[in-house]
Coordinates of C-alpha atoms in Angstrom, one line a residue:
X1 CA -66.8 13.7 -12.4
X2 CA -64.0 13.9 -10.0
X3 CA -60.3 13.1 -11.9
X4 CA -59.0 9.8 -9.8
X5 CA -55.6 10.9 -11.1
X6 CA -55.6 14.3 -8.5
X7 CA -53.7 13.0 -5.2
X8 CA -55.3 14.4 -1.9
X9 CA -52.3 16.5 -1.4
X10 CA -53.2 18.5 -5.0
X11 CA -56.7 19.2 -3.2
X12 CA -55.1 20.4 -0.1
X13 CA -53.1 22.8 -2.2
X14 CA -55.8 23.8 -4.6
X15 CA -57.9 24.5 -1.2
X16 CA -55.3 26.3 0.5
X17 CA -53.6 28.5 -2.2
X18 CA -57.8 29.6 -2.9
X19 CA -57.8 33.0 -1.1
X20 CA -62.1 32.7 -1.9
X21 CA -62.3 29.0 -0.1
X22 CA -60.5 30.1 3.0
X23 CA -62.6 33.7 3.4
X24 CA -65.9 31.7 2.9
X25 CA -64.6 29.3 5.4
X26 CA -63.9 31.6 7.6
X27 CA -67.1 34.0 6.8
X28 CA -69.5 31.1 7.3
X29 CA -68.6 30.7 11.2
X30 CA -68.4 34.0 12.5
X31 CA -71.8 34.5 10.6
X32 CA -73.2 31.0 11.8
X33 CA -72.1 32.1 15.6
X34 CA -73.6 36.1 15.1
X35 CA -76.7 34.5 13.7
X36 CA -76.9 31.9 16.9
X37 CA -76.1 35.1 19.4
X38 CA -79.0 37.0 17.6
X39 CA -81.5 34.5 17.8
X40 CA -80.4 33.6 21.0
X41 CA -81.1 37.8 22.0
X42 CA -84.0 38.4 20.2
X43 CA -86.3 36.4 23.0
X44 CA -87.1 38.0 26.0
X45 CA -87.3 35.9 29.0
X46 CA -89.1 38.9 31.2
X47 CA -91.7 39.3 28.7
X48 CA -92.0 35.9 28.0
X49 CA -92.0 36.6 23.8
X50 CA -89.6 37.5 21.2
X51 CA -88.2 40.7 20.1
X52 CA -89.6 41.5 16.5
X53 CA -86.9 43.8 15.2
X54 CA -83.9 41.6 16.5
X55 CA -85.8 38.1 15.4
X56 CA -86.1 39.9 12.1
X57 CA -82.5 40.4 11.9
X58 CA -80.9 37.2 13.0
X59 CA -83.3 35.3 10.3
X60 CA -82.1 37.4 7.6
X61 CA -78.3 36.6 9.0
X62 CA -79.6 33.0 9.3
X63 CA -80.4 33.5 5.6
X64 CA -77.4 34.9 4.2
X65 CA -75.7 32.4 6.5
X66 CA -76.7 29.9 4.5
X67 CA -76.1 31.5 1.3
X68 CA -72.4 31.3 2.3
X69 CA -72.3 27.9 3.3
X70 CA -73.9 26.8 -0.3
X71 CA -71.2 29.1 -1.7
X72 CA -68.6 27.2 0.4
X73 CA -69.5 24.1 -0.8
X74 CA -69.8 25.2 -4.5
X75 CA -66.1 26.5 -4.4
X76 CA -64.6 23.3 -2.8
X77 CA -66.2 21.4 -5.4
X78 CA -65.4 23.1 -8.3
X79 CA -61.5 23.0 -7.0
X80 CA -61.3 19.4 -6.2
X81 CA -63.2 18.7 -9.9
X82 CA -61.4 21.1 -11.8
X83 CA -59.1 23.8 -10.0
X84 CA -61.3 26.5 -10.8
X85 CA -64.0 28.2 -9.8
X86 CA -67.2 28.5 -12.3
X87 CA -68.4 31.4 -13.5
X88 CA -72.3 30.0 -11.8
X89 CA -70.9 30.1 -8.6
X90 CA -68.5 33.7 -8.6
X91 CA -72.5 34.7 -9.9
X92 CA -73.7 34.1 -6.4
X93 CA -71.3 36.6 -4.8
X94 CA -73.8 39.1 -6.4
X95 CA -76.6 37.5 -4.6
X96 CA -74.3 37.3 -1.0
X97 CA -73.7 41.3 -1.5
X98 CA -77.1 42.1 -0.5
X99 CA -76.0 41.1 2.9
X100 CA -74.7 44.5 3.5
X101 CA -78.1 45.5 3.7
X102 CA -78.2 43.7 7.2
X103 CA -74.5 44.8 7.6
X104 CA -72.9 41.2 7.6
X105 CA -69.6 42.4 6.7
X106 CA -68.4 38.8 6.8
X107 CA -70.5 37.9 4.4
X108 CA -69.9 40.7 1.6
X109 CA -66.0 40.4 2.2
X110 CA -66.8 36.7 0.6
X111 CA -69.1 38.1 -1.9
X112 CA -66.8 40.8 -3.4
X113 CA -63.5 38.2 -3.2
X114 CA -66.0 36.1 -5.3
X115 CA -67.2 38.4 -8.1
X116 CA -63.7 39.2 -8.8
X117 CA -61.5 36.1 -10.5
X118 CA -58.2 37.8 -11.1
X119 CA -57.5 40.0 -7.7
X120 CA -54.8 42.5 -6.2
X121 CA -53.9 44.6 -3.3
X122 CA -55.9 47.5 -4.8
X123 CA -59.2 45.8 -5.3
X124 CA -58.7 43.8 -2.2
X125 CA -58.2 47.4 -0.1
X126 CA -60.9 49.2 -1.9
X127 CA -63.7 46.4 -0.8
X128 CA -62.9 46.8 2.6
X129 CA -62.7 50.6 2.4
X130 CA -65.9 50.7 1.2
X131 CA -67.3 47.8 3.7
X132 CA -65.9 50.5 6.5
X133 CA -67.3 53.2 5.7
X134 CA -70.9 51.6 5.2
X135 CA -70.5 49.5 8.2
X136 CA -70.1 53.2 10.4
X137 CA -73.0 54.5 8.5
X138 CA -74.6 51.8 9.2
X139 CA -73.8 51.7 13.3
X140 CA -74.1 56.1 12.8
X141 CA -77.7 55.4 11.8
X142 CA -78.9 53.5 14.9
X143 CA -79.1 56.9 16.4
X144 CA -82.3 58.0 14.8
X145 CA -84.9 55.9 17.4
X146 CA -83.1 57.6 19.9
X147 CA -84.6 60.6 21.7
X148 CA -82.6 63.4 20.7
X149 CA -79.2 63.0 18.3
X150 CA -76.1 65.4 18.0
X151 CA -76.7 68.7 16.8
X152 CA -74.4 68.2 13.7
X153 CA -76.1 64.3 13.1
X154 CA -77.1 65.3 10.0
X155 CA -74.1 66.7 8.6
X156 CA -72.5 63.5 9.6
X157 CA -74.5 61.4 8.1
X158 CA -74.4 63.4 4.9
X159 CA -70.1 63.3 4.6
X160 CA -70.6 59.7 5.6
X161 CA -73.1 59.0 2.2
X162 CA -70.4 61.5 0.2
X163 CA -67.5 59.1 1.1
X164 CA -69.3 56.1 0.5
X165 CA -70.3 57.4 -3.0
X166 CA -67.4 58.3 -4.0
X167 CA -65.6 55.1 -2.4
X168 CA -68.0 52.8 -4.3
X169 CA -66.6 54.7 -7.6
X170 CA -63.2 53.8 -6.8
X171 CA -63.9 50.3 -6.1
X172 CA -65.8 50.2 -9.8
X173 CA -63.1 51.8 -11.5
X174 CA -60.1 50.0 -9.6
X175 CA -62.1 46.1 -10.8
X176 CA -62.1 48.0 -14.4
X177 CA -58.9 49.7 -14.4
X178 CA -57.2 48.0 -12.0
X179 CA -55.3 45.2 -13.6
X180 CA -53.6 47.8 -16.6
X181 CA -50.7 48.6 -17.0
X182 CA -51.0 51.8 -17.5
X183 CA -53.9 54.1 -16.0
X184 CA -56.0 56.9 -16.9
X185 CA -54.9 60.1 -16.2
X186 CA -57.9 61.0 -15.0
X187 CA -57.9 58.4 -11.9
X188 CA -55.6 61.0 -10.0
X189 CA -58.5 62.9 -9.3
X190 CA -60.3 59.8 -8.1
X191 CA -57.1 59.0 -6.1
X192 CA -57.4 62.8 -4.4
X193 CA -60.6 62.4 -3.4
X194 CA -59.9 58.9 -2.1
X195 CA -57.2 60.5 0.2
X196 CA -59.6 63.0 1.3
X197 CA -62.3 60.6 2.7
X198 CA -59.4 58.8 4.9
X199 CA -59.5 62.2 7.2
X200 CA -62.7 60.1 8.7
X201 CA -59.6 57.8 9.8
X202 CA -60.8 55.1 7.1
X203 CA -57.2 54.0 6.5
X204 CA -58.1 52.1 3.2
X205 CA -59.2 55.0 1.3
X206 CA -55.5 56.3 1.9
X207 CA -53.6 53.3 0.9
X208 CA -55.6 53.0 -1.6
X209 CA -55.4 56.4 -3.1
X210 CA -51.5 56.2 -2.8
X211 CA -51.3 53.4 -5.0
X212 CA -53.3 54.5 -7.3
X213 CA -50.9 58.0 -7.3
X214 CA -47.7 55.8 -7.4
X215 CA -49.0 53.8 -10.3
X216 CA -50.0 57.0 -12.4
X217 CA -46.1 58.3 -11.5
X218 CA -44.8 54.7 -13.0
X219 CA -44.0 54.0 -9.2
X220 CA -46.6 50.9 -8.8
X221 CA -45.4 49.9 -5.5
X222 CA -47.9 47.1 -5.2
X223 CA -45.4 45.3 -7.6
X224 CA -41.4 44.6 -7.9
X225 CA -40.8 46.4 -4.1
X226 CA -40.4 45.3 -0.8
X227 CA -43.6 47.7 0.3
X228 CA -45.4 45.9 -3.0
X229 CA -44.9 42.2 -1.6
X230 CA -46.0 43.4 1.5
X231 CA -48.9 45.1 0.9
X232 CA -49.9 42.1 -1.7
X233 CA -49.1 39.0 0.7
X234 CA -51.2 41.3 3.5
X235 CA -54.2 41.6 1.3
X236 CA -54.6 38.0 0.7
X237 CA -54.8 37.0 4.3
X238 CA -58.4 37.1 5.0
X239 CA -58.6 37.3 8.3
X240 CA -55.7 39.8 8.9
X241 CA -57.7 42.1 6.4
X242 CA -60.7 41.1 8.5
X243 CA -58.7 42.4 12.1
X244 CA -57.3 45.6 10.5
X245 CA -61.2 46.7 8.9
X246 CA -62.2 46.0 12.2
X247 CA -59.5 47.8 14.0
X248 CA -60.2 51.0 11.3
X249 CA -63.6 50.6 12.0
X250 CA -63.0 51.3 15.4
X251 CA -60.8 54.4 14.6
X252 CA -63.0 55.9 12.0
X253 CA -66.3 55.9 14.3
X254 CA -64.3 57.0 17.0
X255 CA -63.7 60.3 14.4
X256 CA -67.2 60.5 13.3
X257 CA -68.9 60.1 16.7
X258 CA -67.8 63.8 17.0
X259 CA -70.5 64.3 14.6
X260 CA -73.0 61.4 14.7
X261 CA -73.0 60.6 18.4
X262 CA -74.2 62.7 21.6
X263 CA -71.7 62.6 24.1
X264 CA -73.9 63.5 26.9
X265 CA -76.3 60.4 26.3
X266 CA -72.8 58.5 27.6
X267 CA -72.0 60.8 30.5
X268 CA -75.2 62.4 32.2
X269 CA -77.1 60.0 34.4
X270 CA -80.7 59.6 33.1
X271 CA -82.8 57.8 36.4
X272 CA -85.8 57.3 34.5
X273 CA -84.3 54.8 32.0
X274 CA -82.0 52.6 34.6
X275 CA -80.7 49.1 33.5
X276 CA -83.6 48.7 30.3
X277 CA -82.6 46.1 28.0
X278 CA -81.3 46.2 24.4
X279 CA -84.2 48.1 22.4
X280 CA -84.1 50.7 19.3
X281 CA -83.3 53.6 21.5
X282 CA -80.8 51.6 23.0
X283 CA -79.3 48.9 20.9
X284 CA -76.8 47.2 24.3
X285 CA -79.2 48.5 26.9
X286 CA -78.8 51.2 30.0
X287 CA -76.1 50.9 32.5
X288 CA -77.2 51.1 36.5
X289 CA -77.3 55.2 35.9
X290 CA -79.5 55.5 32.9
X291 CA -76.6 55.9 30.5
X292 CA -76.9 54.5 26.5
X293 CA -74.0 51.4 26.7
X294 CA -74.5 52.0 23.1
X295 CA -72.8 55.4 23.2
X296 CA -70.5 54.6 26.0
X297 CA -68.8 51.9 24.0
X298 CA -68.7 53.7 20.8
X299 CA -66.7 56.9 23.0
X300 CA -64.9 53.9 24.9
X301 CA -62.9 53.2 22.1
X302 CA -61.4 56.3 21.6
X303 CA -59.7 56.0 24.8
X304 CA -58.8 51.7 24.4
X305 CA -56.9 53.3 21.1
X306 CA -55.5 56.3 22.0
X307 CA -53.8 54.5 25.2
X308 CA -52.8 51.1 23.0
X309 CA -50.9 53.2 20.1
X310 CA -49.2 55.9 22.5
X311 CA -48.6 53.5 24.7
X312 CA -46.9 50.9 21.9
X313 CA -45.4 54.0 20.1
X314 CA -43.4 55.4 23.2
X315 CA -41.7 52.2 23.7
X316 CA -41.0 51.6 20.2
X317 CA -39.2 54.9 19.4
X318 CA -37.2 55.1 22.9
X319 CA -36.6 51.2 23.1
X320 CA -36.1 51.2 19.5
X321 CA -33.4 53.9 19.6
X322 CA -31.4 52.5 23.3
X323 CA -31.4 48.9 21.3
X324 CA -29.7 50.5 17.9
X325 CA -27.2 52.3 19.4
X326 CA -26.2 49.4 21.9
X327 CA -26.5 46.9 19.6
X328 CA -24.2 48.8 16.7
X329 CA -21.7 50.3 19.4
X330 CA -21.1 47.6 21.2
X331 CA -18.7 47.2 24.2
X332 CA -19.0 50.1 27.1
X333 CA -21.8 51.4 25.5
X334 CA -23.8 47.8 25.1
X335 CA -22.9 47.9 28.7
X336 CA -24.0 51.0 30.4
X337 CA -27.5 50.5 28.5
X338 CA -28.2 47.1 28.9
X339 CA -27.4 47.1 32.7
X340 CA -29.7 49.8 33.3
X341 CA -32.8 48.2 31.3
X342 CA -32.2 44.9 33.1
X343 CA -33.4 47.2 36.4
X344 CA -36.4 48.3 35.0
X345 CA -36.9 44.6 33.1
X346 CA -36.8 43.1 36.4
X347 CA -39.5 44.9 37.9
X348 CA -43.0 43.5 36.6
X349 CA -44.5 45.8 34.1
X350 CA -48.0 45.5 35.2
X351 CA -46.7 45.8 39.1
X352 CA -44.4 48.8 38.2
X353 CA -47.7 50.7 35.8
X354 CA -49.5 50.1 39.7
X355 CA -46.7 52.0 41.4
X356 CA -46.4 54.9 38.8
X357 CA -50.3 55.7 38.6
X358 CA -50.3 55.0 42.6
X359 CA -47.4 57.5 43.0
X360 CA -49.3 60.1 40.6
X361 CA -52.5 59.4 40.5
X362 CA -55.2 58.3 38.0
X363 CA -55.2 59.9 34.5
X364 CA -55.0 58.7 30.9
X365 CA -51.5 60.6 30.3
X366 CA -50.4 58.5 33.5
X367 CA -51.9 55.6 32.4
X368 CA -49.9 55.9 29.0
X369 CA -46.6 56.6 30.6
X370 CA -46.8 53.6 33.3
X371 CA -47.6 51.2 30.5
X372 CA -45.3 52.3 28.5
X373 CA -42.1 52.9 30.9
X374 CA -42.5 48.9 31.2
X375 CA -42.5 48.0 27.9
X376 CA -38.8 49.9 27.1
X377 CA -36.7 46.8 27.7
X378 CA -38.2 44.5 25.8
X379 CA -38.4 46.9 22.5
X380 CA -34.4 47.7 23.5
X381 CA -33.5 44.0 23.4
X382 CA -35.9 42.9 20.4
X383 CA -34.0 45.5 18.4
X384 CA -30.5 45.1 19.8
X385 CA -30.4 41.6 18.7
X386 CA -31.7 42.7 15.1
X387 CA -28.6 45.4 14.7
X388 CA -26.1 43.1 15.6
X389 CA -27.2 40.9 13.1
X390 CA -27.5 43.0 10.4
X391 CA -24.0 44.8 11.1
X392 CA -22.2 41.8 10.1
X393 CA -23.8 42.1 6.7
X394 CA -21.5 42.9 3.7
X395 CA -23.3 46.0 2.1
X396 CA -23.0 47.4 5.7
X397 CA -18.8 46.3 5.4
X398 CA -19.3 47.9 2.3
X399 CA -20.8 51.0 3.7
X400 CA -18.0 51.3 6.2
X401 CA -15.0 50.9 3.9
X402 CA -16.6 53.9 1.4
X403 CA -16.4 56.3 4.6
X404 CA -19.8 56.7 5.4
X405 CA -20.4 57.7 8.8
X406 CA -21.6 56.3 11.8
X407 CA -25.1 57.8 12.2
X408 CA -25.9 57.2 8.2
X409 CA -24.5 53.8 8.2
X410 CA -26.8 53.3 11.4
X411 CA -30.1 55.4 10.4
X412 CA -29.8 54.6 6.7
X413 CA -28.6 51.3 6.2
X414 CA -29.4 48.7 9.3
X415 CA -32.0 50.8 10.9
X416 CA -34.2 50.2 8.2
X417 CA -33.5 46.5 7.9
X418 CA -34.2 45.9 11.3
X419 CA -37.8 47.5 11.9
X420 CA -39.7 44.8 10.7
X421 CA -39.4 42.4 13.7
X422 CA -40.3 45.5 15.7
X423 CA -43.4 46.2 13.5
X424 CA -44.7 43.0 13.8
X425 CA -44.2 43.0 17.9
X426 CA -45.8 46.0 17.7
X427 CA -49.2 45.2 16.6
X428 CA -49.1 42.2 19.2
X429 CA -48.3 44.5 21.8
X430 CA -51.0 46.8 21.6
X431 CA -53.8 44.0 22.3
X432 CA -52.0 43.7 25.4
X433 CA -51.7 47.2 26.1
X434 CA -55.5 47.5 25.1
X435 CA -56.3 44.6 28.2
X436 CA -53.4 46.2 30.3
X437 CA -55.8 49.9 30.0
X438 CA -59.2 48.3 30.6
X439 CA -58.0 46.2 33.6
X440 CA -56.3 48.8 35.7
X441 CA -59.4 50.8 35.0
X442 CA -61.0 47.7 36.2
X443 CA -59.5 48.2 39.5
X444 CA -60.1 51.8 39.7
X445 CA -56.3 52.3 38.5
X446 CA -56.8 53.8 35.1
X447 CA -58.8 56.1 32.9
X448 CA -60.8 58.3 35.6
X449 CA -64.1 56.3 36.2
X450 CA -66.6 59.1 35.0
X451 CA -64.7 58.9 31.5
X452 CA -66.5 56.2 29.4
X453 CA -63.7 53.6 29.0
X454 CA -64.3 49.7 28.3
X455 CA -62.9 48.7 31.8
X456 CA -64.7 51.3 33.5
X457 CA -68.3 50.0 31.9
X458 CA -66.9 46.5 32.4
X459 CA -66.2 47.2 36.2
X460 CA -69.9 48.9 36.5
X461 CA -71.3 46.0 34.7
X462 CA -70.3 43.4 36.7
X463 CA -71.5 44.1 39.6
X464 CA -75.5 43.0 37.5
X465 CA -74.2 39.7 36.1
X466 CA -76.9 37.7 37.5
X467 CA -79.4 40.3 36.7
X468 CA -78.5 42.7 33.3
X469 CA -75.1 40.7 32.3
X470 CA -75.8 42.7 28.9
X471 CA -73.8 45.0 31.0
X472 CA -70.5 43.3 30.9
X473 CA -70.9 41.0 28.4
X474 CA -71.0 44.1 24.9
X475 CA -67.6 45.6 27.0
X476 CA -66.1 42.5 27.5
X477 CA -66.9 41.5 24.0
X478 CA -65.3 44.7 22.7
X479 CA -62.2 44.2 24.3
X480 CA -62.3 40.4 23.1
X481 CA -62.3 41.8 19.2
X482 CA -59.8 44.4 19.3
X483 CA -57.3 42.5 21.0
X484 CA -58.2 39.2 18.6
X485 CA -58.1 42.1 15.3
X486 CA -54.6 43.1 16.7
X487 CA -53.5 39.8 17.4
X488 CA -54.8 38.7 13.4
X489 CA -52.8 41.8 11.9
X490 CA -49.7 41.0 13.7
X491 CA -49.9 37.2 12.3
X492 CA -50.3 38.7 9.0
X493 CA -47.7 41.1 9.2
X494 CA -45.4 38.6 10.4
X495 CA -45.7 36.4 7.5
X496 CA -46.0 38.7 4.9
X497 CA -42.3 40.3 6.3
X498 CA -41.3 36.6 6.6
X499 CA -38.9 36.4 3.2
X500 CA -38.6 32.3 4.1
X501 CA -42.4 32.2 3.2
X502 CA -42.0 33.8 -0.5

């Protein structure tokens, strides 16, 4: 029975601090809600019946749906009785994991967290390494009921399995090894091979093979560094953890499609097979010229992230540098700078992209410069401020009354110590340069229209909402979950650089 000595404040804590409470939490709606838009899509008004293969699927979401809500409740329970979790219920997280069957990643994010009572950053990263790379196997393999595949599908497929193999035996040897002090030599090999599968852009394989490197080198910087905290605080937000897998997800298909996707299935107009419904050939359906959505979506991101980084990079670096060197010089320097960024800041950014891809034409290198010229000031001013803060610093006094010079007190010692901010505006920023891309595209502004893009296919698609919405609702939807993804990293980043939230 329930101690009547524990205040409701104790539960709140115990609830909150429970990394495994607020992922099933979290898990259990986004599963409910894909399990409702399933069902919802597996019936076929025009045919009047359901759709076997999709009804099939959002039972056995349903199902595991379920699962995690009985998990929920079992955790909350067991930490307002006692504070822990029972050994019973971490036991179902072995039954949840066979939702990766029906790739519910939400699901098995909560299943993994579960099995494992005592977790760090390096078992947290190599779940959702492995998660990625089955979840683009998994999205890879759709490509079989389809008429014809790439020519190198097979090959593909084969490095996919081979990275997934040898991911699921770093994830086995980090929850055995993981929590020693000291590690096997032999794990540096592991670590290697780790490093080698992120050249499919799977992100996690290489963090995680760096730490494993740095803790065989007695350089463990998951622990006692700044990089350490961050990296730990990062991994224990789940739904930061959730955006980035989905963001790398993203990346890593859009590297893989080279060799599991046909590009010409997204390109060449096919008459014969104009605005069909979701089916196994075509998982989101035919656009109005024949073309796999599927495929267009998949080779749409490429170009979403391609134009959100360069576009967010540029910025960075140029602002990044005009704001240091105003904000540490000072005076007529300060001046001249600042005075000529307010120009460009008062001309809208979204206006002035308009006039630059109006003045020389549509293109994706035209595109990246116009949304990036805009975005100067603000970077210049965000780390302006942060220089003339940490200037008055002692250790930088300190710096200056040892002789050091000017461009090493600046690049080496308040440089550094003012990135963060800009980090964490960074990752904001490229959600809205990802909306910025697909809306000029939407008005015929941006990426050239034959070039799949998601605002191209969303412009296309909205012209059959009344009849195919499919259309514009899987573009749309993409755009939706990369710029939510960014939006969850950059909330993560930002309070795991926060040092007032230690």
């Amino acid at each position: 029975m329930r101690n009547s000595s524990i205040t409701k404040q104790e539960i709140r804590f115990r609830l909150k601090s429970s990394s495994e409470y607020g992922q099933a939490s979290f898990a259990g709606i986004v599963s409910l809600a894909l399990a409702i838009v399933l069902l919802l899509n597996s019936y076929s008004p025009a045919e009047g019946s359901f759709k076997s293969a999709v009804l099939a699927v959002s039972i056995v979401y349903l199902f595991f749906t379920l699962l995690q809500f009985a998990a929920w409740y079992l955790i909350r329970k067991n930490l307002m009785e006692t504070g822990e979790i029972k050994r019973s219920t971490r036991a179902l997280g072995y039954v949840l994991m066979l939702s990766l069957l029906s790739a519910n990643v939400f699901v098995a994010t909560t299943a993994f967290q579960l099995v494992k009572r005592k977790k760090n950053a390096s078992y947290t990263l190599a779940v959702y390494m492995l998660i990625t790379t089955l979840l683009v196997f998994a999205v890879s393999a759709l490509n079989v009921f389809k008429p014809y595949v790439a020519d190198n599908f097979i090959l593909g497929m084969l490095l996919l399995i081979v990275s997934a193999v040898i991911q699921l035996a770093g994830l086995l040897l980090v929850a055995k090894y993981g929590d020693r002090d000291v590690l096997p030599r032999w794990l540096g090999l592991i670590a290697l091979l780790l490093i080698l599968t992120s050249l499919s852009g799977n992100l996690f394989a290489l963090g995680l093979g760096l730490l494993l490197l740095s803790k065989l080198r007695d350089r463990d910087y998951t622990s006692g560094s700044k990089l350490g905290d961050v990296v730990e605080k990062l991994s224990r937000s789940s739904t930061s953890m959730l955006g980035l897998m989905f963001i790398l997800f993203l990346m890593t298909i859009s590297i893989t499609s080279y060799w599991t996707f046909d590009y010409s299935m997204a390109i060449n107009n096919n008459y014969s097979s104009i605005l069909q419904p979701p089916n196994l050939a075509h998982p989101l359906g035919t656009d109005n010229f024949g073309r796999d959505l599927f495929s267009r979506i998949v080779f749409g991101a490429r170009i979403s992230l391609i134009v959100g980084l360069l576009s967010t990079l540029i910025p960075v670096i140029i602002g990044g540098a005009l704001g240091a060197i105003s904000g540490y010089y000072g005076k007529q320097t300060d001046n001249i700078i600042m005075r000529a960024l307010d120009i460009l800041y008062a001309i809208p950014g979204f206006l002035l992209a308009i006039a630059i891809i109006a003045a020389f034409g549509a293109s994706t290198v035209n595109l990246i410069i116009a949304l990036s010229v805009g975005a100067i000031p603000t970077y210049a001013r965000t780390m302006r401020a942060n220089v003339m803060l940490v200037s008055t610093l002692e250790y930088v006094q300190a710096a200056r009354a040892f002789g050091s010079s000017d461009r090493i007190i600046l690049f080496k010692h308040i440089v550094p110590n003012s990135i963060a901010p800009m980090i964490v505006k960074s990752t904001l920023t490229i959600g809205t340069a990802v909306i910025s891309t697909s809306s000029l595209s939407y008005l015929g502004l941006g990426v050239e229209p034959h070039i799949p893009e998601w605002g191209n296919i969303l412009k296309l698609g909205s012209a059959y909402l009344e009849t195919h919405a499919f259309t514009a609702i899987y573009p749309g939807l993409a755009i939706i979950a990369l710029v939510l993804s960014f939006n969850f990293l950059g909330d993560g980043l930002r309070d795991a650089l926060d040092p007032k939230l230690d």
